[in-house]
């Protein structure tokens, strides 16, 4: 068997100093907040994998079931000769199903976590020796300046953004994000996007407040990471995890709640917390099918097709650059 060509690796991650600057700026806001991309250090990736296996956390297994049922239809909707660009390559099982159906000449993986990139590209490139692999380590919450890509056999570009990670953006940010990708995808470009649906708030609540406390540990791991990597002195016992659904905003919000009045030091900066004051750590926006189609239209895409599970928990949308 011919061995696959090695994955071409590009590291576009900004200097570690940027995390310090962003965290300091976020904690200086009147309503303290930290971007959710910082969840994913090695321990955070492990905890997120554990979340994906929780009985309460329906999105991962539901999206996988949708891919099992509809990957061939998705491949047909995207069209032949795709350079498939996946952002946020988490669980490579969904990707494997899409690659089997699509047989793309080129696969480009974009993620902030080197561990995730290496694990998924290594596993996938062994399985798909006909596909070229490019890994790009980058913060995809900003438009990613893609390196020049091999063009052999490529008829169009297609973005794959599974996992409802787009829910981390507010609707305005999601629209701007999709607009930013439009010129990268170009004429004839397409996108396949996993989106968590609006549903019974009790189901949402349980998914982000699991009985085993894995989500709480995932949330608190942010503080452990800042202690380790930024020399902060967060007392992890003095903060608790909170997650709730806001029906008005259509989103789950995660926060870390200060259990008492306290001060936290990072380098020469001191941050005061009141008892009950929170750090907002994540939004997870939920969209009805028509809501997401309207958002895509506002960003200059035509919503071509959408697949859901029988319980209508989760949706995968296929968009085309309009
Ligand atoms: C990876 C952003 C899709 O919003 O459900 C899971 C992250 N946070 N449990 C989500 C997450 C808490 C997840 N996304």
Coordinates of C-alpha atoms and ligand atoms in Angstrom, one line a residue:
X1 CA 0.0 0.0 0.0
X2 CA 1.4 3.4 -0.9
X3 CA 2.0 5.5 2.2
X4 CA 0.1 8.8 2.2
X5 CA 1.9 12.1 1.5
X6 CA 2.7 13.8 4.8
X7 CA 0.4 16.5 6.0
X8 CA 1.7 20.0 5.2
X9 CA 1.7 22.0 8.4
X10 CA 1.3 25.8 8.7
X11 CA 1.4 27.5 12.1
X12 CA -0.4 30.8 12.0
X13 CA -1.0 31.1 15.7
X14 CA -0.2 34.5 17.1
X15 CA 2.4 34.8 19.9
X16 CA 1.4 33.5 23.3
X17 CA 1.6 37.1 24.5
X18 CA -1.7 37.6 22.7
X19 CA -3.5 35.3 25.2
X20 CA -2.1 37.4 28.1
X21 CA -3.2 40.7 26.4
X22 CA -6.7 39.3 25.6
X23 CA -7.2 37.9 29.1
X24 CA -6.1 41.1 30.8
X25 CA -8.4 43.1 28.5
X26 CA -11.3 40.8 29.2
X27 CA -10.9 40.9 32.9
X28 CA -10.7 44.7 32.9
X29 CA -14.2 45.1 31.3
X30 CA -17.1 46.2 33.5
X31 CA -18.6 42.8 32.7
X32 CA -15.6 40.4 32.8
X33 CA -15.4 38.0 29.9
X34 CA -12.8 35.6 28.3
X35 CA -13.0 34.2 24.7
X36 CA -14.0 30.5 24.7
X37 CA -11.1 29.6 22.4
X38 CA -8.9 29.5 25.5
X39 CA -10.8 26.4 26.8
X40 CA -8.8 24.2 24.5
X41 CA -5.4 23.5 26.0
X42 CA -4.5 19.8 26.2
X43 CA -6.6 19.3 29.4
X44 CA -9.4 21.3 27.9
X45 CA -9.5 19.2 24.8
X46 CA -9.6 16.0 26.9
X47 CA -12.5 17.5 29.0
X48 CA -14.3 18.5 25.8
X49 CA -14.0 15.0 24.5
X50 CA -15.5 13.7 27.8
X51 CA -18.4 16.2 27.4
X52 CA -19.1 14.9 24.0
X53 CA -19.6 11.4 25.5
X54 CA -21.9 12.6 28.3
X55 CA -25.5 11.3 28.3
X56 CA -26.9 14.8 28.7
X57 CA -24.7 16.3 25.9
X58 CA -26.8 15.4 22.8
X59 CA -25.2 17.6 20.1
X60 CA -22.2 15.4 19.2
X61 CA -24.0 12.1 18.9
X62 CA -27.0 13.7 17.2
X63 CA -24.8 15.4 14.6
X64 CA -23.0 12.1 14.0
X65 CA -26.3 10.3 13.4
X66 CA -27.3 13.0 10.9
X67 CA -23.9 12.6 9.1
X68 CA -24.4 8.8 9.1
X69 CA -27.8 9.2 7.5
X70 CA -27.1 12.0 5.0
X71 CA -23.4 12.3 4.2
X72 CA -24.0 11.1 0.6
X73 CA -26.7 13.8 0.1
X74 CA -24.4 16.4 1.7
X75 CA -21.6 15.4 -0.7
X76 CA -24.0 15.8 -3.6
X77 CA -25.1 19.2 -2.4
X78 CA -21.5 20.4 -2.0
X79 CA -20.6 19.1 -5.5
X80 CA -17.5 17.3 -6.9
X81 CA -13.9 18.4 -6.7
X82 CA -14.1 20.1 -3.4
X83 CA -11.1 21.5 -1.5
X84 CA -12.7 20.8 1.9
X85 CA -11.7 23.3 4.6
X86 CA -12.6 22.1 8.1
X87 CA -12.5 24.6 10.9
X88 CA -12.5 23.4 14.5
X89 CA -11.5 19.8 13.8
X90 CA -12.7 18.1 16.9
X91 CA -14.2 14.6 16.6
X92 CA -12.9 13.3 13.3
X93 CA -15.6 10.7 13.1
X94 CA -18.0 13.1 11.4
X95 CA -15.2 14.3 9.1
X96 CA -14.4 10.7 8.1
X97 CA -18.1 10.1 7.1
X98 CA -18.0 13.3 5.0
X99 CA -14.6 12.4 3.4
X100 CA -15.9 8.9 2.5
X101 CA -18.9 10.4 0.7
X102 CA -17.1 13.4 -0.9
X103 CA -13.7 11.9 -1.8
X104 CA -12.2 15.4 -2.1
X105 CA -8.8 16.0 -3.8
X106 CA -7.8 18.3 -0.9
X107 CA -8.6 18.5 2.9
X108 CA -7.5 21.6 4.9
X109 CA -7.8 21.3 8.7
X110 CA -7.8 24.5 10.6
X111 CA -7.7 24.5 14.5
X112 CA -6.2 26.4 17.4
X113 CA -5.2 23.2 19.2
X114 CA -2.1 21.5 17.8
X115 CA -2.9 18.2 19.5
X116 CA -6.3 18.1 17.8
X117 CA -4.9 19.0 14.4
X118 CA -2.1 16.4 14.6
X119 CA -4.4 13.6 15.8
X120 CA -7.1 14.2 13.2
X121 CA -4.8 14.8 10.2
X122 CA -2.7 11.7 11.0
X123 CA -5.7 9.4 11.4
X124 CA -7.5 10.8 8.3
X125 CA -4.5 10.9 6.0
X126 CA -3.9 7.2 6.6
X127 CA -7.4 6.4 5.6
X128 CA -7.7 8.7 2.6
X129 CA -4.4 8.3 0.6
X130 CA -5.9 9.9 -2.5
X131 CA -6.6 13.2 -0.6
X132 CA -3.9 15.9 0.0
X133 CA -3.8 17.1 3.6
X134 CA -2.9 20.6 4.8
X135 CA -3.1 21.5 8.5
X136 CA -3.3 25.1 9.5
X137 CA -2.9 26.1 13.2
X138 CA -4.9 29.3 13.5
X139 CA -7.4 31.2 15.5
X140 CA -10.4 30.9 13.2
X141 CA -12.5 33.4 15.2
X142 CA -10.7 35.9 12.9
X143 CA -10.8 35.5 9.1
X144 CA -8.0 33.0 8.4
X145 CA -5.3 34.1 5.8
X146 CA -5.1 30.7 4.2
X147 CA -1.7 29.7 2.7
X148 CA -1.6 29.0 -1.1
X149 CA -3.3 25.7 -1.6
X150 CA -2.6 22.9 -4.1
X151 CA -5.0 23.3 -7.0
X152 CA -4.8 19.8 -8.6
X153 CA -8.4 18.4 -9.1
X154 CA -10.0 21.3 -7.2
X155 CA -13.1 22.7 -8.8
X156 CA -14.5 24.6 -5.8
X157 CA -13.9 25.3 -2.1
X158 CA -16.2 24.1 0.6
X159 CA -16.1 25.1 4.3
X160 CA -17.0 22.4 6.9
X161 CA -17.8 23.9 10.3
X162 CA -19.3 21.1 12.4
X163 CA -20.1 20.8 16.1
X164 CA -22.3 24.0 16.4
X165 CA -19.1 25.9 17.2
X166 CA -20.6 28.8 15.1
X167 CA -22.9 29.1 18.2
X168 CA -19.9 30.6 20.1
X169 CA -20.5 33.7 18.0
X170 CA -23.4 36.1 18.6
X171 CA -25.7 36.3 15.5
X172 CA -23.9 39.5 14.4
X173 CA -20.5 37.9 14.8
X174 CA -21.7 34.8 13.0
X175 CA -22.9 36.9 10.0
X176 CA -19.6 38.8 9.9
X177 CA -17.7 35.5 10.2
X178 CA -19.6 34.0 7.2
X179 CA -19.1 37.2 5.2
X180 CA -15.4 37.0 5.9
X181 CA -15.3 33.5 4.4
X182 CA -17.2 34.4 1.3
X183 CA -14.2 35.8 -0.7
X184 CA -12.0 32.9 0.5
X185 CA -14.6 30.3 -0.7
X186 CA -15.1 32.3 -4.0
X187 CA -17.7 31.8 -6.7
X188 CA -19.3 28.4 -6.6
X189 CA -18.1 28.0 -3.0
X190 CA -20.2 26.1 -0.5
X191 CA -20.4 25.6 3.3
X192 CA -21.7 22.8 5.5
X193 CA -22.4 24.0 9.0
X194 CA -23.6 22.2 12.1
X195 CA -26.0 24.3 14.1
X196 CA -27.7 23.5 17.4
X197 CA -31.5 24.0 17.2
X198 CA -33.7 25.8 19.7
X199 CA -35.5 23.3 21.9
X200 CA -37.0 22.7 25.4
X201 CA -34.8 24.8 27.7
X202 CA -34.7 21.9 30.2
X203 CA -32.8 19.8 27.6
X204 CA -30.4 22.6 27.0
X205 CA -29.9 23.2 30.7
X206 CA -29.1 19.6 31.4
X207 CA -26.6 19.5 28.5
X208 CA -24.5 22.3 30.1
X209 CA -25.0 21.3 33.7
X210 CA -24.1 17.6 33.6
X211 CA -24.6 15.4 36.6
X212 CA -20.9 14.3 36.6
X213 CA -19.6 17.9 36.7
X214 CA -17.5 17.5 33.6
X215 CA -18.7 20.8 32.1
X216 CA -18.0 22.5 35.4
X217 CA -14.4 21.2 35.3
X218 CA -14.1 22.3 31.6
X219 CA -15.2 25.8 32.6
X220 CA -12.9 26.0 35.7
X221 CA -10.0 24.6 33.7
X222 CA -9.7 28.1 32.1
X223 CA -8.6 29.4 35.5
X224 CA -6.1 26.6 36.0
X225 CA -4.7 27.3 32.6
X226 CA -4.2 31.0 33.4
X227 CA -2.5 30.1 36.7
X228 CA -0.1 27.8 34.8
X229 CA 0.5 29.8 31.6
X230 CA 0.0 33.4 32.8
X231 CA 1.2 33.1 36.4
X232 CA -2.3 34.1 37.7
X233 CA -3.3 33.1 41.2
X234 CA -7.0 32.2 40.8
X235 CA -8.3 30.1 43.7
X236 CA -10.3 27.4 41.9
X237 CA -12.3 26.7 45.0
X238 CA -13.5 30.3 45.1
X239 CA -15.3 30.1 41.7
X240 CA -18.2 27.9 40.6
X241 CA -19.5 27.0 37.2
X242 CA -22.8 28.4 36.1
X243 CA -24.7 27.8 32.8
X244 CA -28.2 28.9 31.9
X245 CA -30.4 29.4 28.9
X246 CA -31.5 32.9 28.0
X247 CA -34.7 32.5 25.9
X248 CA -34.5 36.2 24.9
X249 CA -31.0 35.9 23.4
X250 CA -31.6 32.3 22.3
X251 CA -28.4 31.1 23.9
X252 CA -26.7 29.2 26.7
X253 CA -24.4 31.4 28.6
X254 CA -21.5 30.0 30.7
X255 CA -20.0 31.9 33.5
X256 CA -17.6 31.5 36.4
X257 CA -19.1 32.9 39.5
X258 CA -16.9 34.4 42.3
X259 CA -18.1 32.8 45.5
X260 CA -16.8 35.7 47.6
X261 CA -15.2 39.2 47.3
X262 CA -11.6 38.5 46.3
X263 CA -8.7 39.8 44.4
X264 CA -6.8 38.0 41.7
X265 CA -3.3 38.9 40.5
X266 CA -1.9 38.3 37.0
X267 CA 1.7 39.7 36.8
X268 CA 1.4 43.3 38.0
X269 CA -2.3 43.6 37.4
X270 CA -4.9 43.1 40.2
X271 CA -8.6 42.3 39.4
X272 CA -11.2 42.7 42.1
X273 CA -14.3 40.5 42.2
X274 CA -17.4 41.2 44.2
X275 CA -19.2 38.2 45.7
X276 CA -21.5 36.8 42.9
X277 CA -19.6 38.7 40.1
X278 CA -19.0 36.5 37.1
X279 CA -16.6 36.0 34.2
X280 CA -18.6 35.3 31.1
X281 CA -16.8 32.4 29.4
X282 CA -19.0 31.2 26.6
X283 CA -22.1 31.8 24.5
X284 CA -23.7 28.9 22.7
X285 CA -26.4 30.3 20.4
X286 CA -29.2 28.1 19.2
X287 CA -31.1 28.7 15.9
X288 CA -34.3 27.5 14.4
X289 CA -33.8 26.3 10.8
X290 CA -35.3 29.4 9.3
X291 CA -33.4 31.7 11.6
X292 CA -30.1 30.3 10.5
X293 CA -31.1 30.4 6.8
X294 CA -32.0 34.1 7.2
X295 CA -28.6 34.7 8.9
X296 CA -26.8 33.0 6.0
X297 CA -28.8 35.0 3.5
X298 CA -27.8 38.3 5.3
X299 CA -24.2 37.1 4.9
X300 CA -24.5 36.6 1.2
X301 CA -25.2 32.8 1.0
X302 CA -28.1 30.8 -0.3
X303 CA -29.4 28.2 2.1
X304 CA -29.5 25.2 -0.2
X305 CA -30.5 22.3 2.0
X306 CA -30.8 21.3 5.7
X307 CA -30.7 18.0 7.4
X308 CA -32.0 17.3 11.0
X309 CA -32.5 14.3 13.3
X310 CA -36.1 12.9 13.9
X311 CA -36.2 14.7 17.3
X312 CA -35.1 18.0 15.7
X313 CA -32.3 18.6 18.2
X314 CA -29.6 19.5 15.7
X315 CA -29.3 20.8 12.1
X316 CA -26.7 20.6 9.4
X317 CA -27.1 23.4 6.8
X318 CA -25.6 23.4 3.3
X319 CA -25.0 27.0 2.0
X320 CA -23.8 28.3 -1.4
X321 CA -22.0 31.6 -2.0
X322 CA -24.8 33.7 -3.6
Ligands
LIG1 C1 -17.8 23.4 21.1 C2 -18.9 25.5 21.2 C3 -20.0 23.6 20.3 O1 -21.3 25.3 22.7 O2 -21.9 23.2 23.1 C4 -19.8 22.3 25.5 C5 -18.8 23.9 23.8 N1 -19.3 24.2 26.2 N2 -20.2 22.4 26.8 C6 -21.1 24.1 22.8 C7 -19.3 23.5 25.1 C8 -19.9 23.5 27.2 C9 -19.6 23.6 22.6 N3 -19.1 24.0 21.3

